[in-house]
mmCIF file of C-alpha atoms in Angstrom:
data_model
loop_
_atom_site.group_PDB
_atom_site.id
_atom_site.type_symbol
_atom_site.label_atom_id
_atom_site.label_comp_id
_atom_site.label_asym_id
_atom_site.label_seq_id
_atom_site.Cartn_x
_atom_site.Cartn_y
_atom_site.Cartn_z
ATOM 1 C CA UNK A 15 80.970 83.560 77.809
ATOM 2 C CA UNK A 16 81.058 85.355 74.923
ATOM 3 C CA UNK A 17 77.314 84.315 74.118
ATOM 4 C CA UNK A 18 76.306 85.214 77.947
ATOM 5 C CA UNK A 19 77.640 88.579 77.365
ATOM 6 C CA UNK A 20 75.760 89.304 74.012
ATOM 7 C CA UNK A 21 72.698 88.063 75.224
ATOM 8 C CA UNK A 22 72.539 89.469 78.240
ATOM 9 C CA UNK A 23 73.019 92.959 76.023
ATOM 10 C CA UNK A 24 70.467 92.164 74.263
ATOM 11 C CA UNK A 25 68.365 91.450 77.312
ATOM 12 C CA UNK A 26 69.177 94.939 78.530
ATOM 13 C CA UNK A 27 68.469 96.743 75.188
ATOM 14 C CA UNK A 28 65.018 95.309 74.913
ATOM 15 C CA UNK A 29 64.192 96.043 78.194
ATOM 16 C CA UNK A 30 65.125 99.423 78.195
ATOM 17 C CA UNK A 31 63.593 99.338 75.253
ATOM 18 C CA UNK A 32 60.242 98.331 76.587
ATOM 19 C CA UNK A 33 60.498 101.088 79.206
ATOM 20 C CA UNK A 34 60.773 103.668 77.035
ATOM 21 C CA UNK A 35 58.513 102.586 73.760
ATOM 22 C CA UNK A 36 61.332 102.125 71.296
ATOM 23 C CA UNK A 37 62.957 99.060 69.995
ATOM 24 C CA UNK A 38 66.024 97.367 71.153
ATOM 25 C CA UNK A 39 68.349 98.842 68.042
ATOM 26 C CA UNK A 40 67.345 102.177 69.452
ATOM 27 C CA UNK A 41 69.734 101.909 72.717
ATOM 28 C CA UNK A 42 73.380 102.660 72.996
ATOM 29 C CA UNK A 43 75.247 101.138 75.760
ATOM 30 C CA UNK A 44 78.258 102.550 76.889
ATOM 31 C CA UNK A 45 80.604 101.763 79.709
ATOM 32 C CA UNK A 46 82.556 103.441 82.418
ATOM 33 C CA UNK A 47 85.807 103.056 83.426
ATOM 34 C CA UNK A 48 85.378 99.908 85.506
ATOM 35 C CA UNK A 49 82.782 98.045 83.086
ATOM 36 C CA UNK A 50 79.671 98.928 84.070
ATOM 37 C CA UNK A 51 77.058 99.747 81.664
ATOM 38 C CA UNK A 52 75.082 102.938 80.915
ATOM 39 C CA UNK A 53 72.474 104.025 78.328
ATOM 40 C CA UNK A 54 74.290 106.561 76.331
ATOM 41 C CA UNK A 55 72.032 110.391 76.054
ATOM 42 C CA UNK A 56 69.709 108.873 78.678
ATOM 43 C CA UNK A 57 70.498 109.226 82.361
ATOM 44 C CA UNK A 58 66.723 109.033 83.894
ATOM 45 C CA UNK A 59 67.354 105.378 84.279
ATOM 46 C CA UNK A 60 70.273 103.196 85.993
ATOM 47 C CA UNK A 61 71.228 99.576 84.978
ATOM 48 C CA UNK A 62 72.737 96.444 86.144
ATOM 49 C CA UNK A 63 73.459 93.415 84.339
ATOM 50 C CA UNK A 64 74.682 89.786 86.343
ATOM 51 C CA UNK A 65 74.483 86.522 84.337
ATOM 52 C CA UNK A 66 75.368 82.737 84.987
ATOM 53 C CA UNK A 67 74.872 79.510 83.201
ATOM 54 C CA UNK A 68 71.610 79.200 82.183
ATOM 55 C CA UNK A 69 70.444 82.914 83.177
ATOM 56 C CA UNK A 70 70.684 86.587 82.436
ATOM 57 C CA UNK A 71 69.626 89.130 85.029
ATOM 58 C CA UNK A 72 69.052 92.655 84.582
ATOM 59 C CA UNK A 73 68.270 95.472 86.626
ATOM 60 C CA UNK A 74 66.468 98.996 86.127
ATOM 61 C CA UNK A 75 66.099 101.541 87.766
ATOM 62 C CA UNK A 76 64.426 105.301 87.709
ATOM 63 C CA UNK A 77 65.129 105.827 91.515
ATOM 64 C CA UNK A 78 68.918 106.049 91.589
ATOM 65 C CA UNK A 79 71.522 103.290 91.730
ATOM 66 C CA UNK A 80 70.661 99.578 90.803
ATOM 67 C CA UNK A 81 72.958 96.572 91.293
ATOM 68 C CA UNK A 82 71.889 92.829 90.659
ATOM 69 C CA UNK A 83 73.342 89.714 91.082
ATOM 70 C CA UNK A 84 73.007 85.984 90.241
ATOM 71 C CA UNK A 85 74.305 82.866 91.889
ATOM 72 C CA UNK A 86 73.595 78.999 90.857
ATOM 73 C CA UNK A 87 71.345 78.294 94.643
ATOM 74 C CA UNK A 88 73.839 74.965 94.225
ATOM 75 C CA UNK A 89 76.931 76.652 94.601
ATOM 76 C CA UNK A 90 79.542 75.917 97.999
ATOM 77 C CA UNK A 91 80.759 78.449 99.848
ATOM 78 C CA UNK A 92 79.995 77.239 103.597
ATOM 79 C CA UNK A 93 82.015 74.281 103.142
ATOM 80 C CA UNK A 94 84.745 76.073 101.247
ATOM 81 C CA UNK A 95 85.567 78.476 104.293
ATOM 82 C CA UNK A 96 84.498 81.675 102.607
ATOM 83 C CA UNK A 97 82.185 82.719 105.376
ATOM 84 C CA UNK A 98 84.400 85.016 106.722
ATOM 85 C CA UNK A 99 85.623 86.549 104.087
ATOM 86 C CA UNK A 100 81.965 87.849 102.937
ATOM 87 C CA UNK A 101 80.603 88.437 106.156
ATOM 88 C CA UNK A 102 80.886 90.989 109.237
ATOM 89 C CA UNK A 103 80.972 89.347 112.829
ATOM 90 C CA UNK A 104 77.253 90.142 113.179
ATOM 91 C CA UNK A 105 76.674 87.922 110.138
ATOM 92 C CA UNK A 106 78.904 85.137 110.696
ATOM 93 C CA UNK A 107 77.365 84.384 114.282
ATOM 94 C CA UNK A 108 73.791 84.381 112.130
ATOM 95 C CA UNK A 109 74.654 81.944 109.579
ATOM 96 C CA UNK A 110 76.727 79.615 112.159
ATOM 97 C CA UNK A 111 73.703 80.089 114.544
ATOM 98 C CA UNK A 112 71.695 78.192 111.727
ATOM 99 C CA UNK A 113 70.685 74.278 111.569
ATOM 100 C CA UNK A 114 73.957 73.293 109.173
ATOM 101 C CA UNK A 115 71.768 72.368 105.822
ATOM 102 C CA UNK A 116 70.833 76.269 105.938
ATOM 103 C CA UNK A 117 73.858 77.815 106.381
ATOM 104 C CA UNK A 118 75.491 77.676 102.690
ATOM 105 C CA UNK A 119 72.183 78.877 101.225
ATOM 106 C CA UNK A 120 72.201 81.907 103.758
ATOM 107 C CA UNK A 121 75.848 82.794 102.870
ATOM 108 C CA UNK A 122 74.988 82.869 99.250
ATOM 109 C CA UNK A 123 71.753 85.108 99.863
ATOM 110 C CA UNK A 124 74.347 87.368 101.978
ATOM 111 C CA UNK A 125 76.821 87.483 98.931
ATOM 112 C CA UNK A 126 74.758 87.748 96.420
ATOM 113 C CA UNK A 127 72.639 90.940 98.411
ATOM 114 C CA UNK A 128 76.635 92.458 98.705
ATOM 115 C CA UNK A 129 77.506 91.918 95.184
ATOM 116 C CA UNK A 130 74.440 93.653 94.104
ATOM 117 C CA UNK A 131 75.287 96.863 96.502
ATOM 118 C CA UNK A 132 78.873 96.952 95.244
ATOM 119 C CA UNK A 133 77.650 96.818 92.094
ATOM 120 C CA UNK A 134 75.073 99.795 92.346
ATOM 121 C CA UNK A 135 77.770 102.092 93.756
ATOM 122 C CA UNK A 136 80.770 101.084 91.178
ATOM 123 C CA UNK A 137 83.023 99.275 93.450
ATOM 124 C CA UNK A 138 82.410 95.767 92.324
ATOM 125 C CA UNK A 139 84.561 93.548 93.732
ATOM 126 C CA UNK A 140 87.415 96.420 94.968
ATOM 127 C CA UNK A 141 84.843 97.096 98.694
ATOM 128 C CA UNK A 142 85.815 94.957 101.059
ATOM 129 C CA UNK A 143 82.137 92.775 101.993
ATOM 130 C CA UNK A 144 83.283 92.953 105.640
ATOM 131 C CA UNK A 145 82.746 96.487 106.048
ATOM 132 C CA UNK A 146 79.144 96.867 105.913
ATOM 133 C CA UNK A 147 76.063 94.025 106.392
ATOM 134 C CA UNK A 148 73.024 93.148 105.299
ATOM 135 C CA UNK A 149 69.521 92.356 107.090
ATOM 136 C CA UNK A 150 68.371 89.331 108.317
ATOM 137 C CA UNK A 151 64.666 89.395 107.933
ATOM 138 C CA UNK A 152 62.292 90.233 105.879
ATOM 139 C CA UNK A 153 61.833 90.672 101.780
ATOM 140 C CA UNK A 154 62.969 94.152 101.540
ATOM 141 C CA UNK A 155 66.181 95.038 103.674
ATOM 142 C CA UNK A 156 67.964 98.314 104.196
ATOM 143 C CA UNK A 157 71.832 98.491 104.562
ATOM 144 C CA UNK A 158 73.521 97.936 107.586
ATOM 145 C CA UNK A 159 77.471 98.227 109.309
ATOM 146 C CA UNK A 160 80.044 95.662 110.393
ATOM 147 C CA UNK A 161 78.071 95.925 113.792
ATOM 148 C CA UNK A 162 74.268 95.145 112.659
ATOM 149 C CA UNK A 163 73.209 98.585 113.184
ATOM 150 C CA UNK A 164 71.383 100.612 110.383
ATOM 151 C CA UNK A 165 73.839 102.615 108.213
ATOM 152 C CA UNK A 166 74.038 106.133 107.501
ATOM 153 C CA UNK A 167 74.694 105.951 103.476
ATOM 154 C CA UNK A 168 71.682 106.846 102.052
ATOM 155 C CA UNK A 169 68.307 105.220 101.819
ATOM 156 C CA UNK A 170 68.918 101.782 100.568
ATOM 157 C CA UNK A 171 66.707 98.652 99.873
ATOM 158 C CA UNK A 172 67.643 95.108 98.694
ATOM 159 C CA UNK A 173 66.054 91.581 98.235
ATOM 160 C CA UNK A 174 66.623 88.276 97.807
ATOM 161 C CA UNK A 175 64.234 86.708 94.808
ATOM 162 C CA UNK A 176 63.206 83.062 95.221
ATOM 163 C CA UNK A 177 61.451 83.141 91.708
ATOM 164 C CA UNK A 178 63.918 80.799 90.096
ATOM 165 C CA UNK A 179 64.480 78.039 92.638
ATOM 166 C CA UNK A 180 67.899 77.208 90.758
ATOM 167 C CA UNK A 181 69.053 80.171 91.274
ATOM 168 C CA UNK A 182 69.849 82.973 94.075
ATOM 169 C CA UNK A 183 68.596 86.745 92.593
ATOM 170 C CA UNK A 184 69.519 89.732 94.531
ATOM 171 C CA UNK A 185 69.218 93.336 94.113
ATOM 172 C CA UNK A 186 70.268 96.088 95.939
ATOM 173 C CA UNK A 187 68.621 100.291 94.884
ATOM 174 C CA UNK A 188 68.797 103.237 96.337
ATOM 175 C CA UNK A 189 65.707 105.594 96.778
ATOM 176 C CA UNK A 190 67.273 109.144 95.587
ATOM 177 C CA UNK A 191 63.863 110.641 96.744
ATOM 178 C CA UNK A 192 62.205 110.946 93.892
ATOM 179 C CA UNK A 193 58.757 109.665 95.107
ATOM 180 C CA UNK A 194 58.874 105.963 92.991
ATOM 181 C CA UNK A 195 57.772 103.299 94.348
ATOM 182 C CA UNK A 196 60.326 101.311 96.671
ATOM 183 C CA UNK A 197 58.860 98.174 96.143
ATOM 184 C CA UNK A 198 61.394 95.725 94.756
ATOM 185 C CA UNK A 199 60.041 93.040 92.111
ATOM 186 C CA UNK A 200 60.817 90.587 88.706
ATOM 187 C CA UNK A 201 59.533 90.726 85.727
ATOM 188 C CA UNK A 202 59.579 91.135 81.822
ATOM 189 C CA UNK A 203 61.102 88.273 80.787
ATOM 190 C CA UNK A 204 62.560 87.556 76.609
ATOM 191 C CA UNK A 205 60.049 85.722 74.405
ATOM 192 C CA UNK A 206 61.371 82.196 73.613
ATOM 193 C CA UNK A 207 63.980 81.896 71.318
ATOM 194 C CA UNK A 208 64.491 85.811 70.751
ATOM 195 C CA UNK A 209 67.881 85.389 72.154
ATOM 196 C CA UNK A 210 69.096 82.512 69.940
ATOM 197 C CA UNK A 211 67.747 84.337 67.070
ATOM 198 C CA UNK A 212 69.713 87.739 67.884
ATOM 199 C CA UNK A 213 72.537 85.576 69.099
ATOM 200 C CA UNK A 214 72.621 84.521 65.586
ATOM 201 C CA UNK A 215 72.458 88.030 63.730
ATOM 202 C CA UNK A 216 75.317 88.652 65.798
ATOM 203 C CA UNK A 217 77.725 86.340 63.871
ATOM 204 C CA UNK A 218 81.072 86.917 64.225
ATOM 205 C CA UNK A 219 81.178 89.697 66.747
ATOM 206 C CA UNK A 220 82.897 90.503 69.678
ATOM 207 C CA UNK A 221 82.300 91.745 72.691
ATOM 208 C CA UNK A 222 83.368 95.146 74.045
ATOM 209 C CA UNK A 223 87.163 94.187 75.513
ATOM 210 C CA UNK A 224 87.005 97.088 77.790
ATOM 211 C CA UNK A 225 83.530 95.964 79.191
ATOM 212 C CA UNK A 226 83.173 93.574 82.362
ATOM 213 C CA UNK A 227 80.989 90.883 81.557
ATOM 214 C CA UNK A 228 79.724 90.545 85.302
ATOM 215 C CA UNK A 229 77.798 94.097 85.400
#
């Protein structure tokens, strides 16, 4: 954990980084109250960070709030009886309406998509995931209520990335109006072995103890 955390720093150093033609040593991370990471003297661009074994996931944004999260695509939740605890009615009779082989992996594209959301607005894990839905359909989605029906909170997009097959990536943004481009996508990935090597500089230290390693 304590590896996943300082790499997946790194990760969002050199990224921001990239965006802004400086190197990685260049950004300052801070953190609010709840955990969740922000550039320090730089507030033109929003972040998220999720990780898991075996990857780091991280999220920018210039539009307004980003949230991302990651999920191993092996992990049970249909069979552990956590459907309806992460979904609205509307959801539930989706997933159950499914052949059974597809329901766990819909249920983990419909948690991951909430996680993301909660995420983007602060909340984390404090919103309750039966008050408000996701889409069904489509790559990009827009955020719904307990009853299907689109929400009034903003414009909102999300997706569900299938370029890992191991793995479930969502991410949920919000389009403050700014004119960017609401096109959700991946990209910009760490050169081989630049983590290890950083992970290594590193030594000894420790991670932020008022930080929450699932931003």
């Amino acid at each position: 954990m304590r590896i996943r955390f300082a790499a997946s720093r790194i990760l969002l150093k050199t990224a921001v980084g990239r965006l802004f033609g400086v190197g990685p040593e260049e950004v300052e991370l801070g953190y609010r109250d709840k955990g969740r990471p922000f550039i320090r003297g730089n507030d033109s661009v929003d972040v998220s960070i999720s990780h898991t074994d075996g990857l780091l996931l991280v999220g920018l944004s210039t539009q307004g709030q980003i949230g991302v999260d990651v999920e191993p695509a092996d992990r049970e939740l249909y069979d552990q009886g956590l459907a309806r605890h992460l979904c609205t009615e509307t959801e539930l009779k989706r997933v159950e309406a499914l052949p059974y082989e597809l329901r766990n992996a819909e249920l983990l594209r419909i948690w991951t998509l909430k996680e993301a959301y909660t995420k983007a607005i602060g909340t984390g894990l404090m919103s309750s995931f039966g008050s408000f839905s996701v889409d069904g359909s489509g790559s990009c989605h827009g955020l719904r209520g307990p009853d299907g029906e689109p929400a009034d909170t903003g414009t909102w997009y999300s997706a569900t990335f299938t370029d890992e097959p191991e793995y479930v990536l969502s991410v949920a943004v919000v389009d403050d109006g700014f004119g960017s481009d609401t096109q959700a996508a991946t990209g910009a990935r760490l050169n081989d072995g630049l983590v290890s090597a950083l992970i290594d500089a590193l030594g000894e230290e420790e991670p932020d103890q008022g930080a929450d390693s699932d931003w």
